[in-house]
Amino acid sequence: MDTPRTDGSVANISARTGMSEAQARETLAKSSPQHRLIEPEEVASIAVFLAQDSSRGITGQAINIDGGGVMS
């Protein structure tokens, strides 16, 4: 997920490998089946949906918001 914590990971990868921060971020994104980082808004929208009455029939589920990572 693309968060401030990801920025720290990007800086760490850059420092250890000599990659630019853009290259390090691209490398992280490519590790996802969708070749991108998940945006926080994507997670928030699922949380909002689950808090609505229209989702009251959904119980005891694990919803992976990982761009297909579990499937690969």
Short mmCIF file of N, CA, C and O in Angstrom, two decimals:
data_model
loop_
_atom_site.label_atom_id
_atom_site.label_comp_id
_atom_site.label_asym_id
_atom_site.label_seq_id
_atom_site.Cartn_x
_atom_site.Cartn_y
_atom_site.Cartn_z
N MET A 1 0.85 -1.17 0.00
CA MET A 1 0.00 0.00 0.00
C MET A 1 0.89 1.23 0.00
O MET A 1 1.93 1.25 0.65
N ASP A 2 0.47 2.23 -0.71
CA ASP A 2 1.25 3.45 -0.84
C ASP A 2 0.92 4.40 0.31
O ASP A 2 -0.06 5.13 0.26
N THR A 3 1.72 4.35 1.35
CA THR A 3 1.54 5.17 2.54
C THR A 3 2.87 5.82 2.92
O THR A 3 3.91 5.49 2.32
N PRO A 4 2.89 6.69 3.91
CA PRO A 4 4.16 7.25 4.37
C PRO A 4 5.16 6.16 4.80
O PRO A 4 6.36 6.31 4.66
N ARG A 5 4.65 5.06 5.31
CA ARG A 5 5.54 3.96 5.69
C ARG A 5 6.24 3.38 4.44
O ARG A 5 7.39 2.97 4.50
N THR A 6 5.53 3.35 3.34
CA THR A 6 6.12 2.91 2.08
C THR A 6 7.25 3.83 1.67
O THR A 6 8.29 3.37 1.17
N ASP A 7 7.10 5.14 1.92
CA ASP A 7 8.16 6.08 1.62
C ASP A 7 9.44 5.70 2.36
O ASP A 7 10.54 5.79 1.80
N GLY A 8 9.31 5.25 3.61
CA GLY A 8 10.47 4.79 4.38
C GLY A 8 11.10 3.56 3.76
O GLY A 8 12.33 3.45 3.69
N SER A 9 10.27 2.64 3.30
CA SER A 9 10.79 1.43 2.64
C SER A 9 11.51 1.80 1.35
O SER A 9 12.57 1.24 1.04
N VAL A 10 10.94 2.73 0.60
CA VAL A 10 11.56 3.17 -0.65
C VAL A 10 12.92 3.79 -0.36
O VAL A 10 13.91 3.50 -1.03
N ALA A 11 12.99 4.64 0.66
CA ALA A 11 14.26 5.27 1.03
C ALA A 11 15.29 4.22 1.45
O ALA A 11 16.47 4.31 1.08
N ASN A 12 14.85 3.22 2.18
CA ASN A 12 15.74 2.15 2.63
C ASN A 12 16.27 1.34 1.45
O ASN A 12 17.46 1.04 1.36
N ILE A 13 15.39 0.98 0.53
CA ILE A 13 15.81 0.23 -0.66
C ILE A 13 16.80 1.07 -1.46
O ILE A 13 17.83 0.56 -1.92
N SER A 14 16.50 2.32 -1.62
CA SER A 14 17.38 3.22 -2.37
C SER A 14 18.76 3.30 -1.73
O SER A 14 19.78 3.21 -2.42
N ALA A 15 18.79 3.45 -0.42
CA ALA A 15 20.06 3.56 0.29
C ALA A 15 20.88 2.27 0.21
O ALA A 15 22.10 2.31 0.07
N ARG A 16 20.23 1.14 0.27
CA ARG A 16 20.94 -0.14 0.27
C ARG A 16 21.36 -0.61 -1.12
O ARG A 16 22.32 -1.36 -1.24
N THR A 17 20.61 -0.20 -2.14
CA THR A 17 20.88 -0.74 -3.48
C THR A 17 21.49 0.27 -4.44
O THR A 17 21.99 -0.12 -5.49
N GLY A 18 21.40 1.55 -4.10
CA GLY A 18 21.87 2.58 -5.03
C GLY A 18 20.85 2.96 -6.08
O GLY A 18 21.12 3.80 -6.94
N MET A 19 19.67 2.34 -6.03
CA MET A 19 18.60 2.71 -6.95
C MET A 19 18.12 4.12 -6.60
O MET A 19 18.19 4.53 -5.44
N SER A 20 17.57 4.81 -7.57
CA SER A 20 16.89 6.06 -7.25
C SER A 20 15.61 5.70 -6.50
O SER A 20 15.14 4.55 -6.56
N GLU A 21 15.02 6.68 -5.83
CA GLU A 21 13.77 6.40 -5.13
C GLU A 21 12.67 6.04 -6.12
O GLU A 21 11.83 5.19 -5.83
N ALA A 22 12.69 6.63 -7.30
CA ALA A 22 11.69 6.28 -8.32
C ALA A 22 11.86 4.83 -8.76
O ALA A 22 10.86 4.10 -8.92
N GLN A 23 13.10 4.38 -8.93
CA GLN A 23 13.35 2.99 -9.31
C GLN A 23 12.92 2.04 -8.20
O GLN A 23 12.35 0.98 -8.46
N ALA A 24 13.21 2.41 -6.96
CA ALA A 24 12.83 1.56 -5.82
C ALA A 24 11.32 1.45 -5.73
O ALA A 24 10.78 0.37 -5.51
N ARG A 25 10.61 2.56 -5.91
CA ARG A 25 9.15 2.54 -5.87
C ARG A 25 8.60 1.67 -7.00
O ARG A 25 7.66 0.90 -6.82
N GLU A 26 9.19 1.78 -8.18
CA GLU A 26 8.76 0.97 -9.32
C GLU A 26 9.00 -0.51 -9.04
O GLU A 26 8.17 -1.35 -9.38
N THR A 27 10.11 -0.83 -8.40
CA THR A 27 10.40 -2.22 -8.05
C THR A 27 9.35 -2.76 -7.09
O THR A 27 8.88 -3.89 -7.25
N LEU A 28 8.99 -1.97 -6.09
CA LEU A 28 7.93 -2.40 -5.17
C LEU A 28 6.62 -2.60 -5.91
O LEU A 28 5.92 -3.59 -5.68
N ALA A 29 6.28 -1.68 -6.78
CA ALA A 29 5.03 -1.79 -7.53
C ALA A 29 5.02 -3.04 -8.41
O ALA A 29 4.01 -3.73 -8.50
N LYS A 30 6.14 -3.34 -9.02
CA LYS A 30 6.21 -4.51 -9.90
C LYS A 30 6.07 -5.83 -9.15
O LYS A 30 5.76 -6.85 -9.76
N SER A 31 6.29 -5.80 -7.83
CA SER A 31 6.14 -7.04 -7.06
C SER A 31 4.67 -7.42 -6.86
O SER A 31 4.37 -8.53 -6.45
N SER A 32 3.77 -6.51 -7.18
CA SER A 32 2.34 -6.77 -7.11
C SER A 32 1.85 -7.29 -8.46
O SER A 32 2.30 -6.82 -9.50
N PRO A 33 0.91 -8.25 -8.45
CA PRO A 33 0.38 -8.73 -9.73
C PRO A 33 -0.22 -7.63 -10.61
O PRO A 33 -0.23 -7.74 -11.83
N GLN A 34 -0.71 -6.56 -10.00
CA GLN A 34 -1.27 -5.45 -10.78
C GLN A 34 -0.20 -4.42 -11.14
O GLN A 34 -0.50 -3.42 -11.80
N HIS A 35 1.02 -4.65 -10.71
CA HIS A 35 2.15 -3.75 -10.98
C HIS A 35 1.89 -2.33 -10.51
O HIS A 35 2.22 -1.35 -11.20
N ARG A 36 1.29 -2.23 -9.33
CA ARG A 36 1.03 -0.93 -8.72
C ARG A 36 0.88 -1.11 -7.23
O ARG A 36 0.66 -2.23 -6.74
N LEU A 37 1.00 -0.01 -6.51
CA LEU A 37 0.76 -0.04 -5.07
C LEU A 37 -0.71 0.29 -4.81
O LEU A 37 -1.30 1.13 -5.49
N ILE A 38 -1.28 -0.38 -3.83
CA ILE A 38 -2.67 -0.13 -3.46
C ILE A 38 -2.74 1.25 -2.79
O ILE A 38 -1.89 1.61 -1.98
N GLU A 39 -3.77 2.00 -3.12
CA GLU A 39 -3.97 3.33 -2.54
C GLU A 39 -4.79 3.21 -1.25
O GLU A 39 -5.71 2.37 -1.18
N PRO A 40 -4.51 4.03 -0.24
CA PRO A 40 -5.28 3.96 1.01
C PRO A 40 -6.78 4.14 0.80
O PRO A 40 -7.58 3.52 1.52
N GLU A 41 -7.17 4.91 -0.20
CA GLU A 41 -8.59 5.12 -0.47
C GLU A 41 -9.29 3.83 -0.87
O GLU A 41 -10.49 3.67 -0.62
N GLU A 42 -8.55 2.91 -1.47
CA GLU A 42 -9.14 1.62 -1.85
C GLU A 42 -9.53 0.83 -0.61
O GLU A 42 -10.58 0.19 -0.57
N VAL A 43 -8.68 0.86 0.40
CA VAL A 43 -8.97 0.17 1.65
C VAL A 43 -10.10 0.88 2.39
O VAL A 43 -11.02 0.24 2.90
N ALA A 44 -10.04 2.20 2.41
CA ALA A 44 -11.07 2.98 3.09
C ALA A 44 -12.45 2.73 2.49
O ALA A 44 -13.44 2.63 3.22
N SER A 45 -12.53 2.62 1.18
CA SER A 45 -13.84 2.42 0.55
C SER A 45 -14.44 1.08 0.93
O SER A 45 -15.67 0.97 1.11
N ILE A 46 -13.62 0.06 1.10
CA ILE A 46 -14.14 -1.25 1.55
C ILE A 46 -14.59 -1.16 3.00
O ILE A 46 -15.65 -1.71 3.36
N ALA A 47 -13.83 -0.45 3.83
CA ALA A 47 -14.23 -0.28 5.24
C ALA A 47 -15.57 0.45 5.33
O ALA A 47 -16.44 0.06 6.12
N VAL A 48 -15.75 1.49 4.53
CA VAL A 48 -17.02 2.23 4.52
C VAL A 48 -18.15 1.31 4.06
O VAL A 48 -19.23 1.29 4.67
N PHE A 49 -17.92 0.55 3.02
CA PHE A 49 -18.93 -0.38 2.53
C PHE A 49 -19.33 -1.36 3.63
O PHE A 49 -20.52 -1.61 3.87
N LEU A 50 -18.36 -1.92 4.33
CA LEU A 50 -18.65 -2.91 5.37
C LEU A 50 -19.39 -2.31 6.56
O LEU A 50 -20.05 -3.03 7.31
N ALA A 51 -19.28 -1.00 6.74
CA ALA A 51 -19.96 -0.33 7.84
C ALA A 51 -21.41 0.02 7.50
O ALA A 51 -22.17 0.42 8.38
N GLN A 52 -21.82 -0.17 6.25
CA GLN A 52 -23.17 0.18 5.82
C GLN A 52 -24.14 -0.98 6.04
O GLN A 52 -23.74 -2.14 6.06
N ASP A 53 -25.40 -0.64 6.18
CA ASP A 53 -26.43 -1.67 6.32
C ASP A 53 -26.47 -2.62 5.13
O ASP A 53 -26.81 -3.79 5.28
N SER A 54 -26.12 -2.14 3.96
CA SER A 54 -26.19 -2.98 2.76
C SER A 54 -25.21 -4.15 2.81
O SER A 54 -25.34 -5.09 2.03
N SER A 55 -24.27 -4.12 3.72
CA SER A 55 -23.32 -5.24 3.82
C SER A 55 -23.58 -6.10 5.06
O SER A 55 -22.74 -6.93 5.42
N ARG A 56 -24.73 -5.95 5.67
CA ARG A 56 -25.00 -6.65 6.93
C ARG A 56 -24.97 -8.17 6.80
O ARG A 56 -24.80 -8.88 7.77
N GLY A 57 -25.11 -8.69 5.61
CA GLY A 57 -25.05 -10.13 5.40
C GLY A 57 -23.63 -10.67 5.31
O GLY A 57 -23.42 -11.88 5.26
N ILE A 58 -22.65 -9.80 5.30
CA ILE A 58 -21.25 -10.22 5.22
C ILE A 58 -20.71 -10.35 6.64
O ILE A 58 -20.64 -9.36 7.37
N THR A 59 -20.36 -11.55 7.03
CA THR A 59 -19.81 -11.78 8.36
C THR A 59 -18.63 -12.74 8.28
O THR A 59 -18.58 -13.61 7.41
N GLY A 60 -17.69 -12.58 9.16
CA GLY A 60 -16.59 -13.53 9.30
C GLY A 60 -15.73 -13.71 8.06
O GLY A 60 -15.25 -14.81 7.81
N GLN A 61 -15.54 -12.67 7.30
CA GLN A 61 -14.78 -12.79 6.06
C GLN A 61 -13.44 -12.05 6.17
O GLN A 61 -13.35 -11.04 6.84
N ALA A 62 -12.46 -12.57 5.51
CA ALA A 62 -11.19 -11.87 5.33
C ALA A 62 -11.19 -11.33 3.90
O ALA A 62 -11.31 -12.08 2.95
N ILE A 63 -11.12 -10.04 3.78
CA ILE A 63 -11.12 -9.41 2.46
C ILE A 63 -9.71 -8.90 2.18
O ILE A 63 -9.24 -7.97 2.84
N ASN A 64 -9.05 -9.55 1.25
CA ASN A 64 -7.69 -9.17 0.90
C ASN A 64 -7.71 -8.07 -0.14
O ASN A 64 -8.22 -8.25 -1.23
N ILE A 65 -7.15 -6.94 0.23
CA ILE A 65 -7.05 -5.81 -0.69
C ILE A 65 -5.56 -5.70 -1.01
O ILE A 65 -4.84 -4.89 -0.46
N ASP A 66 -5.13 -6.59 -1.89
CA ASP A 66 -3.70 -6.72 -2.14
C ASP A 66 -3.34 -6.78 -3.62
O ASP A 66 -2.26 -7.21 -3.99
N GLY A 67 -4.26 -6.39 -4.46
CA GLY A 67 -3.98 -6.38 -5.89
C GLY A 67 -3.74 -7.75 -6.50
O GLY A 67 -3.08 -7.89 -7.51
N GLY A 68 -4.27 -8.78 -5.87
CA GLY A 68 -4.13 -10.13 -6.40
C GLY A 68 -2.96 -10.90 -5.82
O GLY A 68 -2.67 -12.00 -6.27
N GLY A 69 -2.31 -10.36 -4.80
CA GLY A 69 -1.15 -11.02 -4.20
C GLY A 69 -1.44 -12.40 -3.65
O GLY A 69 -0.64 -13.31 -3.79
N VAL A 70 -2.58 -12.58 -3.02
CA VAL A 70 -2.93 -13.88 -2.45
C VAL A 70 -3.13 -14.91 -3.55
O VAL A 70 -2.82 -16.08 -3.39
N MET A 71 -3.64 -14.46 -4.68
CA MET A 71 -3.95 -15.38 -5.78
C MET A 71 -2.70 -15.83 -6.55
O MET A 71 -2.71 -16.84 -7.21
N SER A 72 -1.63 -15.05 -6.45
CA SER A 72 -0.46 -15.39 -7.27
C SER A 72 0.48 -16.34 -6.57
O SER A 72 0.41 -16.65 -5.45
#
